[in-house]
XYZ file of C-alpha atoms in Angstrom:
427
model
C 21.317 18.492 -17.012
C 20.555 18.734 -13.215
C 17.598 16.160 -12.092
C 14.586 17.472 -10.312
C 16.226 15.748 -7.757
C 19.658 16.760 -7.457
C 18.938 18.752 -4.970
C 18.402 16.594 -2.194
C 21.868 14.867 -2.691
C 22.686 16.786 0.795
C 19.942 14.341 2.897
C 20.904 11.152 0.569
C 24.429 11.869 1.104
C 23.236 12.376 5.174
C 21.636 9.174 5.415
C 23.328 7.362 3.428
C 26.032 7.865 6.267
C 24.377 6.079 9.410
C 25.411 3.139 9.849
C 23.533 0.353 8.475
C 20.649 -0.901 11.022
C 18.061 -3.746 10.659
C 15.459 -1.134 11.196
C 15.418 2.622 8.936
C 14.196 5.055 12.083
C 12.562 7.138 10.106
C 10.434 4.309 8.041
C 9.183 2.063 10.895
C 7.662 -1.355 9.436
C 5.375 -2.048 12.613
C 4.974 -6.346 11.770
C 1.930 -6.558 13.540
C 0.628 -4.162 16.271
C -0.540 -5.973 19.420
C -2.236 -3.038 22.060
C -1.940 0.839 22.269
C 1.431 0.247 23.692
C 3.042 -3.253 22.346
C 4.190 -4.788 18.595
C 6.178 -7.061 16.976
C 8.655 -5.338 15.658
C 11.509 -7.640 13.497
C 10.162 -10.286 15.133
C 10.765 -8.906 18.657
C 8.424 -7.642 21.235
C 8.623 -3.989 21.614
C 7.697 -1.529 24.290
C 5.293 1.411 21.560
C 6.860 4.458 23.487
C 6.743 7.113 20.633
C 3.147 7.488 18.663
C 1.432 10.240 20.313
C -1.608 7.691 20.944
C -1.288 9.306 24.511
C -5.595 8.573 25.191
C -4.835 5.229 24.403
C -8.260 5.240 22.111
C -6.905 3.607 19.236
C -8.021 0.193 20.879
C -10.945 1.432 22.849
C -13.595 -1.129 22.216
C -17.114 1.967 22.320
C -15.378 3.652 19.470
C -14.517 0.362 17.520
C -17.271 -0.697 17.504
C -19.356 2.538 16.676
C -16.292 2.686 13.964
C -18.279 -0.915 12.355
C -21.872 0.015 12.528
C -20.807 3.526 10.607
C -18.701 1.062 8.188
C -21.751 -1.518 7.373
C -24.234 1.567 7.070
C -22.820 4.463 5.482
C -19.888 2.008 3.729
C -15.783 2.852 3.072
C -15.899 6.662 2.276
C -18.217 9.817 0.921
C -15.934 9.938 -2.786
C -16.676 13.156 -2.702
C -15.923 17.330 -0.563
C -17.685 18.491 1.941
C -19.419 20.940 -0.170
C -20.862 17.927 -2.406
C -21.753 14.633 -1.269
C -19.083 14.398 1.297
C -21.124 15.461 4.349
C -23.690 12.970 6.237
C -24.965 13.452 9.012
C -22.168 11.381 11.258
C -20.195 14.735 10.324
C -22.475 16.905 10.957
C -22.813 15.853 14.568
C -19.659 15.059 14.699
C -18.761 18.657 14.518
C -22.092 19.685 17.182
C -19.881 17.205 19.798
C -16.651 19.463 19.345
C -18.554 22.423 19.705
C -20.341 21.357 22.557
C -17.553 19.720 23.549
C -14.850 23.726 23.327
C -18.190 25.044 24.451
C -18.009 26.796 21.477
C -20.373 28.046 18.915
C -18.698 27.053 15.733
C -16.637 23.546 14.446
C -15.432 22.551 11.500
C -14.113 18.538 10.494
C -11.331 18.438 8.208
C -9.773 15.606 6.450
C -6.498 15.964 8.740
C -4.799 17.900 11.199
C -2.139 18.643 8.840
C -5.533 19.797 6.114
C -7.130 22.228 9.140
C -3.260 24.333 9.632
C -3.002 24.367 6.302
C -6.650 25.608 5.302
C -6.841 28.408 7.992
C -3.828 29.640 7.949
C -3.663 29.731 4.032
C -7.557 31.388 4.137
C -8.247 33.544 7.293
C -4.951 36.545 6.733
C -4.710 37.478 2.462
C -1.595 39.896 1.077
C -1.987 43.250 3.352
C -2.477 40.680 7.059
C -0.006 39.597 9.091
C 0.418 36.372 11.007
C 3.060 35.627 13.562
C 4.313 32.936 14.583
C 6.233 30.822 17.473
C 9.904 29.474 15.719
C 9.056 26.331 17.403
C 5.662 25.766 15.359
C 4.637 22.257 13.052
C 5.854 22.051 9.988
C 2.251 21.973 9.119
C 1.765 25.606 10.497
C 4.754 27.143 7.785
C 3.255 25.077 4.972
C -0.612 26.982 5.625
C 1.410 29.878 5.670
C 3.527 29.277 2.593
C 0.619 28.607 1.169
C -1.301 31.837 1.541
C -0.268 35.720 1.064
C 0.204 36.894 4.108
C 3.615 38.778 5.446
C 4.958 36.287 7.988
C 6.975 37.333 11.115
C 8.473 35.145 13.105
C 8.932 35.858 16.620
C 11.379 33.652 19.667
C 10.088 30.480 20.917
C 7.615 31.113 24.168
C 8.475 34.495 23.867
C 6.549 37.149 24.738
C 8.154 40.208 25.067
C 9.818 38.993 21.431
C 6.126 38.686 20.243
C 5.114 42.209 21.592
C 8.222 43.762 19.968
C 8.089 42.802 16.519
C 3.346 43.426 17.447
C 4.650 47.040 17.594
C 6.220 47.206 14.488
C 3.138 46.971 12.387
C 0.613 49.026 10.824
C -2.011 49.654 13.107
C -4.882 48.794 10.351
C -2.971 45.766 9.606
C -4.397 42.561 10.615
C -2.552 40.366 12.741
C -2.653 36.724 12.989
C -0.395 34.773 15.806
C -0.525 31.367 15.929
C 1.304 29.577 19.252
C 0.614 25.846 19.824
C -0.388 24.044 23.151
C 1.885 21.690 23.506
C 4.806 21.697 21.241
C 5.217 18.206 19.288
C 9.132 17.594 19.467
C 10.086 18.920 22.904
C 7.077 18.638 24.624
C 7.151 21.807 26.462
C 4.243 24.164 27.186
C 2.945 27.954 26.023
C 2.890 30.397 28.170
C -0.568 31.618 27.103
C -1.535 33.999 28.650
C 1.087 36.728 28.188
C 0.647 35.700 24.474
C -2.841 36.910 24.684
C -2.503 39.747 25.647
C 0.461 40.932 23.792
C -2.216 39.611 20.430
C -4.941 42.107 21.978
C -2.728 44.886 22.984
C -2.381 45.706 19.689
C -5.392 44.510 17.979
C -4.605 40.962 16.705
C -6.363 37.939 17.236
C -4.651 34.451 18.420
C -4.822 31.065 17.243
C -3.921 27.882 19.434
C -2.932 24.328 17.474
C -3.847 22.067 20.706
C -3.059 18.777 18.582
C -0.426 17.722 21.503
C -2.780 18.470 23.986
C -5.997 17.612 23.553
C -7.290 14.853 25.868
C -3.603 15.274 28.129
C -4.177 19.007 29.410
C -7.346 20.665 31.349
C -9.841 19.310 33.349
C -12.096 17.196 30.658
C -9.940 17.789 28.206
C -9.265 20.951 26.197
C -5.493 21.107 26.229
C -3.729 24.081 27.673
C -6.188 26.883 26.790
C -8.374 25.413 29.488
C -5.272 24.087 31.517
C -4.820 27.907 32.094
C -7.665 29.031 32.127
C -7.933 31.578 28.717
C -9.938 29.870 26.693
C -12.649 32.642 25.958
C -9.319 34.695 24.966
C -8.467 32.375 21.962
C -10.314 33.102 18.606
C -9.263 29.598 16.873
C -8.798 26.071 18.390
C -7.168 24.030 15.834
C -6.450 20.145 16.512
C -6.615 16.815 15.629
C -7.833 13.379 16.176
C -4.357 11.944 14.935
C -3.401 11.984 18.895
C -5.428 11.462 21.757
C -8.230 10.424 20.111
C -7.086 7.670 18.230
C -8.364 7.776 14.609
C -7.189 9.866 11.575
C -8.826 13.957 10.779
C -8.816 17.396 11.886
C -10.587 20.515 12.629
C -10.906 23.734 14.364
C -13.576 25.463 16.923
C -14.417 29.176 17.124
C -16.798 31.821 18.607
C -15.853 34.161 15.521
C -19.851 35.636 14.026
C -18.379 35.351 10.727
C -16.344 31.633 10.843
C -19.056 30.321 8.612
C -18.018 31.686 6.025
C -14.715 29.587 6.098
C -17.069 26.774 4.727
C -17.399 28.399 1.126
C -13.475 30.084 0.750
C -10.737 27.102 2.793
C -9.766 25.751 -0.530
C -7.865 22.447 1.864
C -11.657 22.249 2.917
C -13.354 22.984 0.040
C -11.279 20.308 -2.435
C -10.469 17.090 -0.072
C -12.537 14.406 0.369
C -14.663 14.046 3.209
C -13.329 11.471 6.365
C -14.939 8.314 5.865
C -18.912 7.657 8.212
C -16.394 4.722 10.018
C -13.587 7.600 10.708
C -16.528 9.735 12.318
C -18.309 7.626 14.444
C -14.849 6.354 15.999
C -13.831 10.394 16.189
C -17.223 11.019 17.761
C -17.472 7.973 20.823
C -13.490 9.090 21.604
C -14.112 12.604 21.911
C -16.929 12.069 24.518
C -15.289 9.172 26.376
C -11.978 11.521 27.058
C -14.566 14.560 28.042
C -14.832 11.821 31.706
C -11.167 10.228 31.511
C -9.402 12.100 34.443
C -8.439 9.111 35.787
C -7.281 8.210 32.863
C -5.231 11.565 32.693
C -4.204 11.737 36.491
C -2.544 8.401 35.285
C -1.032 9.202 32.034
C 0.652 12.447 34.690
C 1.558 10.326 36.786
C 4.150 8.418 34.762
C 5.300 10.330 32.354
C 6.513 12.358 35.996
C 7.745 9.248 36.423
C 9.789 8.458 33.012
C 11.633 12.818 33.418
C 12.440 12.377 36.590
C 14.189 8.670 36.575
C 16.019 9.764 33.129
C 17.092 12.329 34.841
C 18.454 10.023 37.480
C 20.261 7.872 35.741
C 21.867 10.600 33.518
C 20.613 12.015 30.733
C 20.055 15.465 29.965
C 16.473 16.268 29.102
C 14.681 18.937 27.227
C 11.990 20.915 29.827
C 13.341 20.694 33.873
C 10.284 18.663 34.171
C 7.826 16.741 32.787
C 5.213 19.386 30.944
C 3.506 17.010 29.132
C 3.811 13.207 28.086
C 6.063 13.824 25.249
C 9.511 13.330 27.126
C 12.857 14.000 25.093
C 16.287 13.362 25.591
C 18.936 14.887 24.298
C 21.617 13.566 22.205
C 25.400 14.333 20.957
C 25.179 14.013 17.647
C 22.447 12.218 14.524
C 25.017 9.370 13.818
C 24.867 8.680 18.302
C 20.968 9.388 18.002
C 20.582 6.814 15.622
C 22.861 4.438 16.713
C 20.543 5.058 20.444
C 17.460 4.180 19.009
C 18.881 1.292 17.259
C 20.274 -0.178 20.229
C 17.188 0.532 21.570
C 14.982 -1.114 19.491
C 17.063 -4.216 19.902
C 15.987 -3.472 23.961
C 12.586 -4.253 23.342
C 11.354 -0.219 23.494
C 10.627 1.931 19.872
C 11.365 5.731 20.293
C 10.969 8.423 17.969
C 14.791 9.221 16.796
C 15.012 13.268 15.744
C 17.111 15.433 14.375
C 17.049 18.938 12.416
C 15.525 20.671 10.535
C 12.384 18.466 12.376
C 13.343 19.344 16.005
C 14.570 23.228 17.270
C 17.782 24.757 18.401
C 19.482 22.320 16.165
C 19.160 19.443 17.949
C 19.176 15.804 17.717
C 17.146 14.170 20.755
C 15.236 10.247 21.568
C 11.288 11.385 21.895
C 9.755 9.376 23.755
C 5.484 9.821 24.292
C 3.856 7.872 26.457
C 0.282 6.817 26.362
C -1.844 6.362 29.310
C -2.187 2.744 27.828
C 0.865 2.344 29.597
C 1.645 0.867 32.978
C 4.199 1.402 35.463
C 5.877 -1.963 34.771
C 6.561 -0.220 30.665
C 7.200 2.853 32.620
C 10.096 0.437 34.413
C 11.413 -1.702 31.557
C 11.929 1.879 29.083
C 14.436 3.482 32.422
C 15.826 0.066 32.933
C 16.299 -0.270 28.788
C 17.074 3.408 28.509
C 19.855 2.494 31.518
C 21.494 -0.932 29.498
C 21.889 1.184 26.242
C 23.411 4.536 28.123
C 25.951 2.678 29.707
C 27.465 0.257 26.546
C 27.139 3.547 23.619
C 29.055 5.443 26.423
C 25.861 8.137 26.680
C 24.972 7.963 31.163
C 28.314 6.695 32.984
C 27.183 4.071 34.774
C 24.737 1.585 35.331
C 22.065 2.646 37.351
C 22.164 1.268 41.349
C 18.090 2.583 42.594
C 15.731 0.131 43.973
C 13.918 0.447 40.585
C 16.797 -1.334 38.922
C 17.136 -3.395 41.683
C 14.132 -5.373 41.492
C 13.938 -5.508 38.146
C 14.052 -9.814 37.227
C 16.340 -10.236 34.467
C 13.323 -11.377 32.436
C 12.218 -8.215 32.293
C 15.793 -6.446 31.047
C 15.562 -8.444 28.333
C 12.142 -8.913 25.436
C 9.888 -11.911 25.369
C 10.155 -13.594 22.288
C 6.998 -13.330 20.913
C 5.464 -16.622 20.158
C 5.645 -16.631 24.465
C 3.851 -13.639 24.258
C 0.765 -14.795 21.887
C 0.752 -17.710 24.515
C 0.397 -15.659 26.527
C -2.970 -13.368 25.202
């Protein structure tokens, strides 16, 4: 008789076929986090280049101080959902801050960004409605669709013509929601929102933009790609998360829809989940305020993202995008085995990134995914590039070592990770 977990035998076999290594690429363990951009992993000082800590808020002193005060005043948790005892005055203050930040009338805070998508997509579209989503959308978007009863239609990634073709086939009087992301999480490419919005409005559809990986990073005040492309007024719902640029955990939705507040009474992932602890809410509120004014951080982040992208291309690596469209830089590798081997060797060299392959990645790609922080220094980007050069050459991914001024300028000490005790002593 088959056991319930037998259905995962193919995944177990694939995982077992990968080479043995000190760290599991899919369950990395941080021995100690030293800063926004450094940690000790496997006893080795490591540059963190895969954490989604885009604005470097995890160690922001003002946010930490606010969290400590809220912990002392409000305790460790609410022990209730938002519709019971789980709404404190600071939850309402955070929602007011988000509405002000986005220039929207309404804001709802969820316990995670995943739940924000799960709640919105399972609630606002019913069995007679249609959700049209970009094929590269995040798992939380697909799961929200699966939880609801709407008819699901996929369209080709970033292809407004394909979206328009599929909208044309739907009943005129049906409710329709188009779902896209500002920046797509795996490959780091940006959505062309204007043609997507025009297609949606042509056929009477509303549009939701997930700005999880673009909040803080894009736009003059960090509201995301919709702000950067100057289309916010035409977007019906913006979903975001606190677990990336904001540096904590939680999610939210903002909107100008006049009936938006009814969602508090009908959205099950909002109604039946414990609300965020006061300390998290307090730190998020402070972080959003800081992000709004962080133009210099954003400029630095874009500069180092462009430097990393162009540097890897110059070394001979094949990149997913032709230019840096976000702080996410994805390097193509020929197979999952090659990607895991590269990841392990890179970690040994003192650089942590993310390895990813199907089904997490689109188009069957196997990649090393790097995500930068505004807290990264130019010297750390140089070290990342040097490590990629050495590992790529050793594994035959690129043909020859780099002979650029960057490579020749780096000292032998900079090429190898520092011992943990030396790092501790320097601090």
